[in-house]
PDB file of C-alpha atoms in Angstrom:
ATOM      1  CA  MET A  25      -5.241  -2.771   2.727  1.00 46.00           C
ATOM      2  CA  ALA A  26      -7.303  -1.069   6.134  1.00 49.00           C
ATOM      3  CA  GLY A  27     -10.879   0.577   5.765  1.00 48.00           C
ATOM      4  CA  ARG A  28     -11.602   2.495   2.543  1.00 49.00           C
ATOM      5  CA  PHE A  29     -13.382   5.772   1.438  1.00 48.00           C
ATOM      6  CA  ALA A  30     -16.304   6.007  -1.342  1.00 46.00           C
ATOM      7  CA  THR A  31     -13.681   8.685  -3.000  1.00 48.00           C
ATOM      8  CA  GLY A  32      -9.763   9.030  -4.189  1.00 49.00           C
ATOM      9  CA  CYS A  33      -6.691   9.948  -5.811  1.00 48.00           C
ATOM     10  CA  VAL A  34      -7.563  11.086  -9.485  1.00 50.00           C
ATOM     11  CA  ALA A  35      -4.028   8.650 -10.761  1.00 52.00           C
ATOM     12  CA  VAL A  36      -6.391   5.447  -8.594  1.00 52.00           C
ATOM     13  CA  LYS A  37      -9.103   6.200 -11.410  1.00 51.00           C
ATOM     14  CA  GLN A  38      -5.782   6.421 -14.201  1.00 50.00           C
ATOM     15  CA  PHE A  39      -4.075   3.325 -12.560  1.00 55.00           C
ATOM     16  CA  GLY A  40      -7.465   1.251 -13.305  1.00 57.00           C
ATOM     17  CA  GLY A  41      -5.587  -0.195 -16.469  1.00 58.00           C
ATOM     18  CA  CYS A  42      -2.487  -1.710 -14.666  1.00 59.00           C
ATOM     19  CA  ASN A  43      -5.042  -4.845 -14.578  1.00 61.00           C
ATOM     20  CA  LEU A  44      -5.752  -4.978 -18.328  1.00 63.00           C
ATOM     21  CA  LEU A  45      -1.749  -4.312 -19.185  1.00 63.00           C
ATOM     22  CA  GLY A  46      -0.455  -7.483 -16.633  1.00 64.00           C
ATOM     23  CA  ARG A  47      -2.976  -9.672 -18.891  1.00 68.00           C
ATOM     24  CA  GLN A  48      -2.118  -7.977 -22.438  1.00 73.00           C
ATOM     25  CA  PHE A  49       1.443  -8.528 -21.338  1.00 71.00           C
ATOM     26  CA  ALA A  50       1.018 -12.169 -20.530  1.00 71.00           C
ATOM     27  CA  ALA A  51      -0.458 -12.084 -23.997  1.00 73.00           C
ATOM     28  CA  CYS A  52       2.950 -11.026 -25.252  1.00 72.00           C
ATOM     29  CA  ASN A  53       4.309 -14.045 -23.855  1.00 76.00           C
ATOM     30  CA  LEU A  54       2.191 -15.724 -25.617  1.00 78.00           C
ATOM     31  CA  LEU A  55       2.756 -14.804 -28.359  1.00 75.00           C
ATOM     32  CA  GLY A  56       6.372 -14.462 -27.851  1.00 76.00           C
ATOM     33  CA  GLU A  57       5.833 -19.452 -28.298  1.00 79.00           C
ATOM     34  CA  GLN A  58       3.922 -18.087 -31.303  1.00 72.00           C
ATOM     35  CA  PHE A  59       6.930 -16.790 -32.669  1.00 69.00           C
ATOM     36  CA  ALA A  60       9.203 -19.328 -32.245  1.00 69.00           C
ATOM     37  CA  ALA A  61       6.417 -22.096 -34.188  1.00 63.00           C
ATOM     38  CA  CYS A  62       7.055 -20.090 -37.060  1.00 59.00           C
ATOM     39  CA  ASN A  63      11.354 -19.809 -37.320  1.00 65.00           C
ATOM     40  CA  LEU A  64      10.285 -24.130 -37.301  1.00 66.00           C
ATOM     41  CA  LEU A  65       7.208 -23.364 -39.580  1.00 66.00           C
ATOM     42  CA  GLY A  66       8.095 -21.119 -42.021  1.00 66.00           C
ATOM     43  CA  GLU A  67       4.741 -21.746 -44.103  1.00 57.00           C
ATOM     44  CA  GLN A  68       3.187 -19.710 -41.507  1.00 54.00           C
ATOM     45  CA  PHE A  69       5.321 -17.387 -42.350  1.00 61.00           C
ATOM     46  CA  ALA A  70       2.652 -14.443 -42.729  1.00 61.00           C
ATOM     47  CA  ALA A  71       1.255 -15.069 -39.231  1.00 57.00           C
ATOM     48  CA  CYS A  72       4.478 -14.054 -38.423  1.00 60.00           C
ATOM     49  CA  ASN A  73       3.685 -10.788 -39.630  1.00 71.00           C
ATOM     50  CA  LEU A  74       0.471 -10.335 -38.260  1.00 72.00           C
ATOM     51  CA  LEU A  75       1.811 -11.894 -34.396  1.00 66.00           C
ATOM     52  CA  SER A  76       5.019  -8.774 -35.159  1.00 75.00           C
ATOM     53  CA  LYS A  77       2.124  -6.258 -35.370  1.00 72.00           C
ATOM     54  CA  GLN A  78       1.071  -7.545 -31.853  1.00 72.00           C
ATOM     55  CA  PHE A  79       4.703  -7.720 -30.755  1.00 74.00           C
ATOM     56  CA  ALA A  80       5.157  -3.439 -31.772  1.00 72.00           C
ATOM     57  CA  ALA A  81       1.830  -2.836 -29.254  1.00 68.00           C
ATOM     58  CA  CYS A  82       4.070  -4.640 -26.800  1.00 70.00           C
ATOM     59  CA  ASP A  83       6.533  -2.390 -26.217  1.00 70.00           C
ATOM     60  CA  LEU A  84       3.762   0.002 -25.548  1.00 69.00           C
ATOM     61  CA  LEU A  85       3.278  -1.692 -22.998  1.00 72.00           C
ATOM     62  CA  ALA A  86       6.205  -0.663 -21.816  1.00 68.00           C
ATOM     63  CA  GLY A  87       5.790   3.012 -21.914  1.00 69.00           C
ATOM     64  CA  GLN A  88       2.111   2.899 -19.393  1.00 71.00           C
ATOM     65  CA  VAL A  89       5.512   0.462 -16.679  1.00 69.00           C
ATOM     66  CA  ALA A  90       7.008   3.712 -16.730  1.00 69.00           C
ATOM     67  CA  ALA A  91       3.853   4.927 -15.507  1.00 68.00           C
ATOM     68  CA  CYS A  92       2.961   2.943 -13.295  1.00 70.00           C
ATOM     69  CA  ASN A  93       6.315   4.139 -11.535  1.00 66.00           C
ATOM     70  CA  LEU A  94       5.032   7.596 -11.503  1.00 72.00           C
ATOM     71  CA  LEU A  95       2.886   6.678  -9.365  1.00 74.00           C
ATOM     72  CA  ALA A  96       5.051   5.633  -6.206  1.00 71.00           C
ATOM     73  CA  GLY A  97       5.842   8.905  -6.252  1.00 73.00           C
ATOM     74  CA  GLN A  98       2.409   9.847  -5.424  1.00 76.00           C
ATOM     75  CA  VAL A  99       2.349   7.302  -3.383  1.00 72.00           C
ATOM     76  CA  ALA A 100       5.410   8.312  -1.438  1.00 72.00           C
ATOM     77  CA  ALA A 101       3.224  11.818  -0.701  1.00 74.00           C
ATOM     78  CA  CYS A 102      -0.252   9.415   0.177  1.00 73.00           C
ATOM     79  CA  LYS A 103       2.170   9.182   3.472  1.00 77.00           C
ATOM     80  CA  LEU A 104       2.590  12.056   4.191  1.00 80.00           C
ATOM     81  CA  LEU A 105      -1.052  12.882   4.453  1.00 76.00           C
ATOM     82  CA  ALA A 106      -1.593   9.789   6.593  1.00 78.00           C
ATOM     83  CA  LYS A 107       0.770  11.839   9.136  1.00 82.00           C
ATOM     84  CA  GLN A 108      -1.282  15.252   7.968  1.00 81.00           C
ATOM     85  CA  VAL A 109      -4.710  13.124   9.735  1.00 78.00           C
ATOM     86  CA  ALA A 110      -2.768  11.606  12.401  1.00 80.00           C
ATOM     87  CA  ALA A 111      -2.003  15.616  12.940  1.00 80.00           C
ATOM     88  CA  CYS A 112      -5.877  15.983  12.463  1.00 75.00           C
ATOM     89  CA  LYS A 113      -6.909  13.135  15.146  1.00 80.00           C
ATOM     90  CA  LEU A 114      -5.235  15.459  17.868  1.00 82.00           C
ATOM     91  CA  LEU A 115      -6.852  18.990  16.618  1.00 78.00           C
ATOM     92  CA  ALA A 116     -10.141  17.086  16.590  1.00 79.00           C
ATOM     93  CA  GLY A 117      -9.644  16.939  19.904  1.00 79.00           C
ATOM     94  CA  GLN A 118      -9.012  20.086  20.919  1.00 78.00           C
ATOM     95  CA  VAL A 119     -12.298  21.371  19.166  1.00 74.00           C
ATOM     96  CA  ALA A 120     -13.860  19.011  21.091  1.00 76.00           C
ATOM     97  CA  ALA A 121     -12.830  20.523  24.959  1.00 74.00           C
ATOM     98  CA  CYS A 122     -12.952  24.203  23.640  1.00 68.00           C
ATOM     99  CA  LYS A 123     -16.655  23.474  22.899  1.00 70.00           C
ATOM    100  CA  LEU A 124     -17.029  21.675  25.895  1.00 66.00           C
ATOM    101  CA  LEU A 125     -15.180  24.706  27.992  1.00 66.00           C
ATOM    102  CA  GLY A 126     -18.057  26.677  26.425  1.00 61.00           C
ATOM    103  CA  LYS A 127     -15.625  29.525  24.667  1.00 59.00           C
ATOM    104  CA  GLU A 128     -15.942  30.549  21.246  1.00 61.00           C
ATOM    105  CA  VAL A 129     -11.724  31.553  20.903  1.00 61.00           C
ATOM    106  CA  ALA A 130     -10.307  31.684  17.620  1.00 69.00           C
ATOM    107  CA  ALA A 131      -8.319  29.547  17.827  1.00 69.00           C
ATOM    108  CA  CYS A 132     -10.838  26.971  17.934  1.00 70.00           C
ATOM    109  CA  LYS A 133     -12.490  28.429  15.065  1.00 73.00           C
ATOM    110  CA  LEU A 134      -9.484  27.774  13.270  1.00 75.00           C
ATOM    111  CA  LEU A 135      -8.889  23.737  14.539  1.00 75.00           C
ATOM    112  CA  ALA A 136     -12.352  24.024  13.205  1.00 73.00           C
ATOM    113  CA  GLU A 137     -11.939  24.775   9.393  1.00 78.00           C
ATOM    114  CA  GLN A 138      -8.879  21.891   9.629  1.00 79.00           C
ATOM    115  CA  VAL A 139     -10.336  19.491  11.424  1.00 76.00           C
ATOM    116  CA  ALA A 140     -12.569  19.523   8.381  1.00 72.00           C
ATOM    117  CA  GLY A 141      -9.772  19.161   6.215  1.00 75.00           C
ATOM    118  CA  CYS A 142      -8.943  16.548   7.301  1.00 73.00           C
ATOM    119  CA  TYR A 143     -11.809  14.334   5.716  1.00 71.00           C
ATOM    120  CA  LEU A 144     -10.508  15.346   1.951  1.00 71.00           C
ATOM    121  CA  LEU A 145      -7.069  14.158   3.453  1.00 74.00           C
ATOM    122  CA  ALA A 146      -8.568  10.634   4.981  1.00 74.00           C
ATOM    123  CA  ASP A 147      -9.557  10.444   0.765  1.00 75.00           C
ATOM    124  CA  GLN A 148      -6.425  10.272  -0.174  1.00 78.00           C
ATOM    125  CA  VAL A 149      -4.550   8.519   1.979  1.00 75.00           C
ATOM    126  CA  THR A 150      -6.861   5.884   1.127  1.00 78.00           C
ATOM    127  CA  ALA A 151      -6.568   6.624  -2.282  1.00 76.00           C
ATOM    128  CA  GLY A 152      -2.938   6.097  -1.837  1.00 74.00           C
ATOM    129  CA  ASN A 153      -3.199   3.127  -0.097  1.00 75.00           C
ATOM    130  CA  LEU A 154      -4.636   1.681  -3.364  1.00 77.00           C
ATOM    131  CA  LEU A 155      -1.792   2.415  -5.921  1.00 74.00           C
ATOM    132  CA  GLY A 156       0.828   1.170  -2.978  1.00 73.00           C
ATOM    133  CA  GLU A 157      -1.281  -1.703  -3.687  1.00 76.00           C
ATOM    134  CA  GLN A 158      -1.187  -1.490  -7.223  1.00 77.00           C
ATOM    135  CA  LEU A 159       2.354  -0.296  -8.166  1.00 73.00           C
ATOM    136  CA  ALA A 160       3.764  -4.150  -6.125  1.00 71.00           C
ATOM    137  CA  GLY A 161       1.587  -4.670  -9.576  1.00 72.00           C
ATOM    138  CA  CYS A 162       3.613  -2.658 -11.893  1.00 73.00           C
ATOM    139  CA  ASN A 163       6.728  -4.747 -10.583  1.00 74.00           C
ATOM    140  CA  LEU A 164       5.245  -7.250 -12.624  1.00 73.00           C
ATOM    141  CA  LEU A 165       4.329  -5.385 -15.615  1.00 73.00           C
ATOM    142  CA  THR A 166       8.192  -4.084 -15.392  1.00 75.00           C
ATOM    143  CA  GLU A 167      10.037  -7.379 -15.818  1.00 75.00           C
ATOM    144  CA  GLN A 168       7.460  -9.237 -17.606  1.00 78.00           C
ATOM    145  CA  GLY A 169       8.139  -5.443 -20.515  1.00 76.00           C
ATOM    146  CA  LYS A 170      11.969  -6.588 -20.247  1.00 80.00           C
ATOM    147  CA  ALA A 171      10.874 -10.658 -21.040  1.00 78.00           C
ATOM    148  CA  GLY A 172       8.811  -8.252 -23.986  1.00 77.00           C
ATOM    149  CA  ASN A 173      11.994  -6.658 -25.049  1.00 79.00           C
ATOM    150  CA  LEU A 174      14.251  -9.890 -24.467  1.00 78.00           C
ATOM    151  CA  LEU A 175      11.027 -11.458 -27.577  1.00 76.00           C
ATOM    152  CA  GLY A 176      11.629  -8.505 -29.670  1.00 74.00           C
ATOM    153  CA  GLU A 177      15.367  -8.690 -29.842  1.00 78.00           C
ATOM    154  CA  GLN A 178      14.571 -12.110 -31.342  1.00 77.00           C
ATOM    155  CA  VAL A 179      11.479 -11.896 -33.623  1.00 74.00           C
ATOM    156  CA  ALA A 180      14.335  -8.303 -35.105  1.00 72.00           C
ATOM    157  CA  ALA A 181      16.889 -11.289 -35.471  1.00 66.00           C
TER     158      ALA A 181
END
């Protein structure tokens, strides 16, 4: 995405763990392979019990993927903020015109306050861009979560 600001939505900070989730789900695939080996080798059964506990943690990761879906709603809100920022650019032009005319009218003061609020909106739009990028990763996590659930069913069997 284009330029980013130093600050952003709080949700972006909370969402930083999604890359870690991706690595943990990849580890779940490895666990699935290890469970298959356990079915073939009875003497590794004790190790399978440990893997079963690790696999239960994969179910927790699936819940975190669901939280990623909530971020999708926040991305939509950030798109609305982008439209508001575009309107703020128009307001900034009107404020500049008022200053050039040397008029201290009440409307110009209101416009100046609205433009000041645009800086916060710009930060939120940047955070929305980051959320959009991270949401794409969540779709992959969802697919891996489904694979983890299938492995869980196989382990239970």
